[in-house]
């Protein structure tokens, strides 16, 4: 029997199939055995490419976070945070089922450490004390991860009759634009309010640091 001209498995093919499985079935739906079945191979074949499931998930985390942009700090700390937060949310929102893993122990992954280093440096270079820079980075992450994990608007029924009478104040709230637009605009509202507050705080911090 002729051997295939290209290998049945590659690390990229494994990662693509694993991410699709997580998107479809959730983190708990991924196992090396099920992934192997999806790829049409034996589970043992996967271990020639990846030592553990955690190694696979770390690869997926790096793939998803590769699109996060921390370059905006060259234009100022506010622009840097805005670009970072928006690209971070977009990356996570594309794969919400992976977010719990992405949020777990980020300091152990080189990709996450590079982002954290760029954000911290962008903030301290703009005059934020290191403690504030750390808290701002953490606060932005809380905002982004919370926004990416679930759809707030998606939890409401589309049928207005569900709300009329019993929940009169909600009878119009869900009739805004589509769910994705509500979620995006809600994130932008929270991000703008957060940044406006930081701008006022930054003035105070810089002023107090002057001799």
PDB file of C-alpha atoms in Angstrom:
ATOM      1  CA  UNK A   1       0.000   0.000   0.000  1.00  0.00           C
ATOM      2  CA  UNK A   2       1.419   3.373  -1.005  1.00  0.00           C
ATOM      3  CA  UNK A   3       2.320   5.755   1.787  1.00  0.00           C
ATOM      4  CA  UNK A   4       0.592   9.166   1.770  1.00  0.00           C
ATOM      5  CA  UNK A   5       2.616  11.940   0.146  1.00  0.00           C
ATOM      6  CA  UNK A   6       2.011  14.172   3.181  1.00  0.00           C
ATOM      7  CA  UNK A   7       1.596  13.211   6.850  1.00  0.00           C
ATOM      8  CA  UNK A   8      -1.924  12.562   8.057  1.00  0.00           C
ATOM      9  CA  UNK A   9      -1.270  14.711  11.110  1.00  0.00           C
ATOM     10  CA  UNK A  10       0.463  18.017  11.641  1.00  0.00           C
ATOM     11  CA  UNK A  11       0.580  20.180  14.729  1.00  0.00           C
ATOM     12  CA  UNK A  12      -1.421  22.866  12.908  1.00  0.00           C
ATOM     13  CA  UNK A  13      -4.113  20.390  11.865  1.00  0.00           C
ATOM     14  CA  UNK A  14      -4.405  19.128  15.428  1.00  0.00           C
ATOM     15  CA  UNK A  15      -4.751  22.671  16.784  1.00  0.00           C
ATOM     16  CA  UNK A  16      -7.358  23.628  14.191  1.00  0.00           C
ATOM     17  CA  UNK A  17      -9.478  20.576  14.972  1.00  0.00           C
ATOM     18  CA  UNK A  18      -9.112  21.059  18.730  1.00  0.00           C
ATOM     19  CA  UNK A  19     -10.186  24.703  18.606  1.00  0.00           C
ATOM     20  CA  UNK A  20     -13.183  23.834  16.440  1.00  0.00           C
ATOM     21  CA  UNK A  21     -14.147  21.138  18.945  1.00  0.00           C
ATOM     22  CA  UNK A  22     -13.907  23.573  21.871  1.00  0.00           C
ATOM     23  CA  UNK A  23     -15.957  26.156  19.976  1.00  0.00           C
ATOM     24  CA  UNK A  24     -18.612  23.524  19.349  1.00  0.00           C
ATOM     25  CA  UNK A  25     -18.581  21.411  22.523  1.00  0.00           C
ATOM     26  CA  UNK A  26     -16.881  23.549  25.175  1.00  0.00           C
ATOM     27  CA  UNK A  27     -13.675  22.906  27.106  1.00  0.00           C
ATOM     28  CA  UNK A  28     -15.098  19.817  28.777  1.00  0.00           C
ATOM     29  CA  UNK A  29     -15.896  18.399  25.363  1.00  0.00           C
ATOM     30  CA  UNK A  30     -12.226  18.220  24.400  1.00  0.00           C
ATOM     31  CA  UNK A  31     -10.267  15.077  25.159  1.00  0.00           C
ATOM     32  CA  UNK A  32      -7.328  13.557  23.346  1.00  0.00           C
ATOM     33  CA  UNK A  33      -9.421  10.466  22.620  1.00  0.00           C
ATOM     34  CA  UNK A  34     -12.290  12.459  21.106  1.00  0.00           C
ATOM     35  CA  UNK A  35      -9.883  14.683  19.195  1.00  0.00           C
ATOM     36  CA  UNK A  36      -8.165  11.634  17.731  1.00  0.00           C
ATOM     37  CA  UNK A  37     -11.528  10.238  16.626  1.00  0.00           C
ATOM     38  CA  UNK A  38     -12.344  13.577  15.008  1.00  0.00           C
ATOM     39  CA  UNK A  39      -9.075  13.416  13.085  1.00  0.00           C
ATOM     40  CA  UNK A  40      -9.495   9.758  12.181  1.00  0.00           C
ATOM     41  CA  UNK A  41      -6.420   8.534  14.046  1.00  0.00           C
ATOM     42  CA  UNK A  42      -5.593   6.712  17.268  1.00  0.00           C
ATOM     43  CA  UNK A  43      -5.141   8.793  20.417  1.00  0.00           C
ATOM     44  CA  UNK A  44      -1.557   7.561  20.739  1.00  0.00           C
ATOM     45  CA  UNK A  45      -0.749   9.264  17.427  1.00  0.00           C
ATOM     46  CA  UNK A  46      -1.409  12.688  18.941  1.00  0.00           C
ATOM     47  CA  UNK A  47       1.277  12.264  21.561  1.00  0.00           C
ATOM     48  CA  UNK A  48       3.936  12.305  18.883  1.00  0.00           C
ATOM     49  CA  UNK A  49       3.069  15.983  18.452  1.00  0.00           C
ATOM     50  CA  UNK A  50       1.866  17.056  21.890  1.00  0.00           C
ATOM     51  CA  UNK A  51       2.872  15.635  25.246  1.00  0.00           C
ATOM     52  CA  UNK A  52      -0.304  16.587  27.125  1.00  0.00           C
ATOM     53  CA  UNK A  53      -3.717  18.161  26.727  1.00  0.00           C
ATOM     54  CA  UNK A  54      -2.432  21.205  28.635  1.00  0.00           C
ATOM     55  CA  UNK A  55       0.311  21.651  26.053  1.00  0.00           C
ATOM     56  CA  UNK A  56      -2.348  21.614  23.345  1.00  0.00           C
ATOM     57  CA  UNK A  57      -4.456  24.179  25.205  1.00  0.00           C
ATOM     58  CA  UNK A  58      -1.406  26.395  25.677  1.00  0.00           C
ATOM     59  CA  UNK A  59      -0.776  26.270  21.930  1.00  0.00           C
ATOM     60  CA  UNK A  60      -4.406  27.235  21.310  1.00  0.00           C
ATOM     61  CA  UNK A  61      -4.136  30.091  23.804  1.00  0.00           C
ATOM     62  CA  UNK A  62      -1.092  31.424  21.962  1.00  0.00           C
ATOM     63  CA  UNK A  63      -2.917  31.146  18.629  1.00  0.00           C
ATOM     64  CA  UNK A  64      -5.966  33.031  19.897  1.00  0.00           C
ATOM     65  CA  UNK A  65      -3.950  35.746  21.653  1.00  0.00           C
ATOM     66  CA  UNK A  66      -1.643  36.299  18.684  1.00  0.00           C
ATOM     67  CA  UNK A  67      -4.063  38.915  17.371  1.00  0.00           C
ATOM     68  CA  UNK A  68      -4.033  41.009  20.537  1.00  0.00           C
ATOM     69  CA  UNK A  69      -2.498  44.406  19.766  1.00  0.00           C
ATOM     70  CA  UNK A  70      -0.331  46.214  22.319  1.00  0.00           C
ATOM     71  CA  UNK A  71       1.304  48.590  19.842  1.00  0.00           C
ATOM     72  CA  UNK A  72      -0.947  51.559  20.580  1.00  0.00           C
ATOM     73  CA  UNK A  73       1.019  52.811  23.575  1.00  0.00           C
ATOM     74  CA  UNK A  74       3.364  54.673  21.247  1.00  0.00           C
ATOM     75  CA  UNK A  75       0.451  57.090  20.751  1.00  0.00           C
ATOM     76  CA  UNK A  76      -0.220  57.496  24.482  1.00  0.00           C
ATOM     77  CA  UNK A  77      -1.443  55.396  27.382  1.00  0.00           C
ATOM     78  CA  UNK A  78      -5.153  55.940  26.647  1.00  0.00           C
ATOM     79  CA  UNK A  79      -4.796  54.931  23.001  1.00  0.00           C
ATOM     80  CA  UNK A  80      -2.694  51.964  24.059  1.00  0.00           C
ATOM     81  CA  UNK A  81      -5.304  50.726  26.518  1.00  0.00           C
ATOM     82  CA  UNK A  82      -8.100  51.262  24.004  1.00  0.00           C
ATOM     83  CA  UNK A  83      -6.378  49.320  21.227  1.00  0.00           C
ATOM     84  CA  UNK A  84      -5.322  46.569  23.615  1.00  0.00           C
ATOM     85  CA  UNK A  85      -8.753  46.184  25.222  1.00  0.00           C
ATOM     86  CA  UNK A  86     -10.643  46.133  21.922  1.00  0.00           C
ATOM     87  CA  UNK A  87      -8.327  43.635  20.253  1.00  0.00           C
ATOM     88  CA  UNK A  88      -8.223  41.517  23.426  1.00  0.00           C
ATOM     89  CA  UNK A  89     -12.019  41.354  23.605  1.00  0.00           C
ATOM     90  CA  UNK A  90     -12.287  40.571  19.893  1.00  0.00           C
ATOM     91  CA  UNK A  91      -9.819  37.698  20.234  1.00  0.00           C
ATOM     92  CA  UNK A  92     -11.601  36.216  23.248  1.00  0.00           C
ATOM     93  CA  UNK A  93     -15.129  36.776  21.949  1.00  0.00           C
ATOM     94  CA  UNK A  94     -14.289  34.730  18.856  1.00  0.00           C
ATOM     95  CA  UNK A  95     -13.701  31.694  21.105  1.00  0.00           C
ATOM     96  CA  UNK A  96     -15.658  32.232  24.346  1.00  0.00           C
ATOM     97  CA  UNK A  97     -15.462  28.575  25.355  1.00  0.00           C
ATOM     98  CA  UNK A  98     -11.682  28.888  25.620  1.00  0.00           C
ATOM     99  CA  UNK A  99     -11.818  31.975  27.858  1.00  0.00           C
ATOM    100  CA  UNK A 100     -11.770  30.058  31.185  1.00  0.00           C
ATOM    101  CA  UNK A 101      -8.440  28.504  30.204  1.00  0.00           C
ATOM    102  CA  UNK A 102      -7.096  31.795  28.864  1.00  0.00           C
ATOM    103  CA  UNK A 103      -7.969  33.502  32.137  1.00  0.00           C
ATOM    104  CA  UNK A 104      -6.229  30.799  34.186  1.00  0.00           C
ATOM    105  CA  UNK A 105      -2.593  31.371  35.184  1.00  0.00           C
ATOM    106  CA  UNK A 106      -1.802  33.818  32.348  1.00  0.00           C
ATOM    107  CA  UNK A 107       1.558  34.651  33.933  1.00  0.00           C
ATOM    108  CA  UNK A 108       2.883  31.230  32.970  1.00  0.00           C
ATOM    109  CA  UNK A 109       2.483  31.682  29.209  1.00  0.00           C
ATOM    110  CA  UNK A 110       5.090  33.617  27.174  1.00  0.00           C
ATOM    111  CA  UNK A 111       2.476  35.203  24.889  1.00  0.00           C
ATOM    112  CA  UNK A 112       0.517  36.562  27.849  1.00  0.00           C
ATOM    113  CA  UNK A 113       3.708  37.731  29.546  1.00  0.00           C
ATOM    114  CA  UNK A 114       4.735  39.682  26.444  1.00  0.00           C
ATOM    115  CA  UNK A 115       1.370  41.437  26.395  1.00  0.00           C
ATOM    116  CA  UNK A 116       1.535  42.187  30.115  1.00  0.00           C
ATOM    117  CA  UNK A 117       5.062  43.547  29.755  1.00  0.00           C
ATOM    118  CA  UNK A 118       4.051  45.836  26.876  1.00  0.00           C
ATOM    119  CA  UNK A 119       1.009  47.138  28.751  1.00  0.00           C
ATOM    120  CA  UNK A 120       2.910  47.714  31.986  1.00  0.00           C
ATOM    121  CA  UNK A 121       5.725  49.463  30.147  1.00  0.00           C
ATOM    122  CA  UNK A 122       3.322  51.628  28.171  1.00  0.00           C
ATOM    123  CA  UNK A 123       1.630  52.766  31.364  1.00  0.00           C
ATOM    124  CA  UNK A 124       4.742  53.403  33.447  1.00  0.00           C
ATOM    125  CA  UNK A 125       6.382  55.274  30.557  1.00  0.00           C
ATOM    126  CA  UNK A 126       3.337  57.562  30.565  1.00  0.00           C
ATOM    127  CA  UNK A 127       3.862  58.443  34.208  1.00  0.00           C
ATOM    128  CA  UNK A 128       1.711  55.858  35.951  1.00  0.00           C
ATOM    129  CA  UNK A 129       3.430  54.478  39.071  1.00  0.00           C
ATOM    130  CA  UNK A 130       4.093  50.714  38.868  1.00  0.00           C
ATOM    131  CA  UNK A 131       1.361  49.890  41.394  1.00  0.00           C
ATOM    132  CA  UNK A 132      -1.231  51.818  39.389  1.00  0.00           C
ATOM    133  CA  UNK A 133       0.019  50.263  36.149  1.00  0.00           C
ATOM    134  CA  UNK A 134      -0.466  46.801  37.622  1.00  0.00           C
ATOM    135  CA  UNK A 135      -3.977  47.601  38.840  1.00  0.00           C
ATOM    136  CA  UNK A 136      -4.966  49.215  35.531  1.00  0.00           C
ATOM    137  CA  UNK A 137      -3.777  46.166  33.610  1.00  0.00           C
ATOM    138  CA  UNK A 138      -5.742  43.884  35.933  1.00  0.00           C
ATOM    139  CA  UNK A 139      -8.858  46.073  35.798  1.00  0.00           C
ATOM    140  CA  UNK A 140      -8.792  46.132  32.004  1.00  0.00           C
ATOM    141  CA  UNK A 141      -8.475  42.362  31.944  1.00  0.00           C
ATOM    142  CA  UNK A 142     -11.488  42.012  34.265  1.00  0.00           C
ATOM    143  CA  UNK A 143     -13.521  44.207  31.925  1.00  0.00           C
ATOM    144  CA  UNK A 144     -12.440  42.348  28.798  1.00  0.00           C
ATOM    145  CA  UNK A 145     -12.798  38.810  30.131  1.00  0.00           C
ATOM    146  CA  UNK A 146     -16.224  39.539  31.583  1.00  0.00           C
ATOM    147  CA  UNK A 147     -17.383  41.025  28.292  1.00  0.00           C
ATOM    148  CA  UNK A 148     -16.033  38.136  26.242  1.00  0.00           C
ATOM    149  CA  UNK A 149     -17.262  35.158  28.255  1.00  0.00           C
ATOM    150  CA  UNK A 150     -20.983  35.587  27.723  1.00  0.00           C
ATOM    151  CA  UNK A 151     -23.499  37.648  25.793  1.00  0.00           C
ATOM    152  CA  UNK A 152     -25.572  39.778  28.163  1.00  0.00           C
ATOM    153  CA  UNK A 153     -28.146  40.687  25.545  1.00  0.00           C
ATOM    154  CA  UNK A 154     -28.268  37.137  24.228  1.00  0.00           C
ATOM    155  CA  UNK A 155     -29.859  36.066  27.494  1.00  0.00           C
ATOM    156  CA  UNK A 156     -33.068  37.926  26.709  1.00  0.00           C
ATOM    157  CA  UNK A 157     -35.909  36.420  24.715  1.00  0.00           C
ATOM    158  CA  UNK A 158     -36.773  37.971  21.359  1.00  0.00           C
ATOM    159  CA  UNK A 159     -40.510  37.698  21.973  1.00  0.00           C
ATOM    160  CA  UNK A 160     -41.827  40.881  23.618  1.00  0.00           C
ATOM    161  CA  UNK A 161     -44.801  38.995  25.042  1.00  0.00           C
ATOM    162  CA  UNK A 162     -42.446  37.322  27.507  1.00  0.00           C
ATOM    163  CA  UNK A 163     -41.997  40.677  29.257  1.00  0.00           C
ATOM    164  CA  UNK A 164     -45.279  42.517  28.813  1.00  0.00           C
ATOM    165  CA  UNK A 165     -47.224  42.767  32.054  1.00  0.00           C
ATOM    166  CA  UNK A 166     -44.884  40.901  34.362  1.00  0.00           C
ATOM    167  CA  UNK A 167     -41.677  42.759  33.424  1.00  0.00           C
ATOM    168  CA  UNK A 168     -42.920  46.047  31.936  1.00  0.00           C
ATOM    169  CA  UNK A 169     -39.559  47.801  32.181  1.00  0.00           C
ATOM    170  CA  UNK A 170     -37.905  45.149  30.023  1.00  0.00           C
ATOM    171  CA  UNK A 171     -40.523  45.186  27.294  1.00  0.00           C
ATOM    172  CA  UNK A 172     -38.508  47.696  25.267  1.00  0.00           C
ATOM    173  CA  UNK A 173     -34.962  47.021  26.458  1.00  0.00           C
ATOM    174  CA  UNK A 174     -34.484  43.945  24.299  1.00  0.00           C
ATOM    175  CA  UNK A 175     -35.856  45.669  21.198  1.00  0.00           C
ATOM    176  CA  UNK A 176     -32.619  47.553  20.631  1.00  0.00           C
ATOM    177  CA  UNK A 177     -30.352  46.532  17.753  1.00  0.00           C
ATOM    178  CA  UNK A 178     -29.085  42.971  17.436  1.00  0.00           C
ATOM    179  CA  UNK A 179     -27.444  41.147  20.300  1.00  0.00           C
ATOM    180  CA  UNK A 180     -23.910  41.515  18.954  1.00  0.00           C
ATOM    181  CA  UNK A 181     -24.350  45.264  18.576  1.00  0.00           C
ATOM    182  CA  UNK A 182     -25.708  45.645  22.109  1.00  0.00           C
ATOM    183  CA  UNK A 183     -22.821  43.652  23.545  1.00  0.00           C
ATOM    184  CA  UNK A 184     -20.242  45.635  21.571  1.00  0.00           C
ATOM    185  CA  UNK A 185     -21.744  49.018  22.442  1.00  0.00           C
ATOM    186  CA  UNK A 186     -22.095  48.042  26.102  1.00  0.00           C
ATOM    187  CA  UNK A 187     -18.412  47.136  26.189  1.00  0.00           C
ATOM    188  CA  UNK A 188     -17.510  50.437  24.536  1.00  0.00           C
ATOM    189  CA  UNK A 189     -19.615  52.334  27.081  1.00  0.00           C
ATOM    190  CA  UNK A 190     -17.872  50.610  29.986  1.00  0.00           C
ATOM    191  CA  UNK A 191     -14.432  51.066  28.417  1.00  0.00           C
ATOM    192  CA  UNK A 192     -15.005  54.779  27.778  1.00  0.00           C
ATOM    193  CA  UNK A 193     -16.249  55.368  31.329  1.00  0.00           C
ATOM    194  CA  UNK A 194     -13.248  53.461  32.690  1.00  0.00           C
ATOM    195  CA  UNK A 195     -10.779  55.451  30.584  1.00  0.00           C
ATOM    196  CA  UNK A 196     -12.428  58.777  31.441  1.00  0.00           C
ATOM    197  CA  UNK A 197     -12.041  57.980  35.115  1.00  0.00           C
ATOM    198  CA  UNK A 198      -8.414  56.991  34.599  1.00  0.00           C
ATOM    199  CA  UNK A 199      -7.742  60.232  32.725  1.00  0.00           C
ATOM    200  CA  UNK A 200      -8.888  62.248  35.729  1.00  0.00           C
ATOM    201  CA  UNK A 201      -6.865  60.055  38.053  1.00  0.00           C
ATOM    202  CA  UNK A 202      -3.790  60.368  35.836  1.00  0.00           C
ATOM    203  CA  UNK A 203      -3.863  64.147  36.176  1.00  0.00           C
ATOM    204  CA  UNK A 204      -3.916  63.812  39.959  1.00  0.00           C
ATOM    205  CA  UNK A 205      -1.138  61.227  40.007  1.00  0.00           C
ATOM    206  CA  UNK A 206       1.138  63.252  37.734  1.00  0.00           C
ATOM    207  CA  UNK A 207       0.423  66.441  39.683  1.00  0.00           C
ATOM    208  CA  UNK A 208       1.222  64.814  43.019  1.00  0.00           C
ATOM    209  CA  UNK A 209       4.492  63.428  41.648  1.00  0.00           C
ATOM    210  CA  UNK A 210       5.800  66.878  40.732  1.00  0.00           C
ATOM    211  CA  UNK A 211       8.407  68.328  43.105  1.00  0.00           C
TER     212      UNK A 211
END
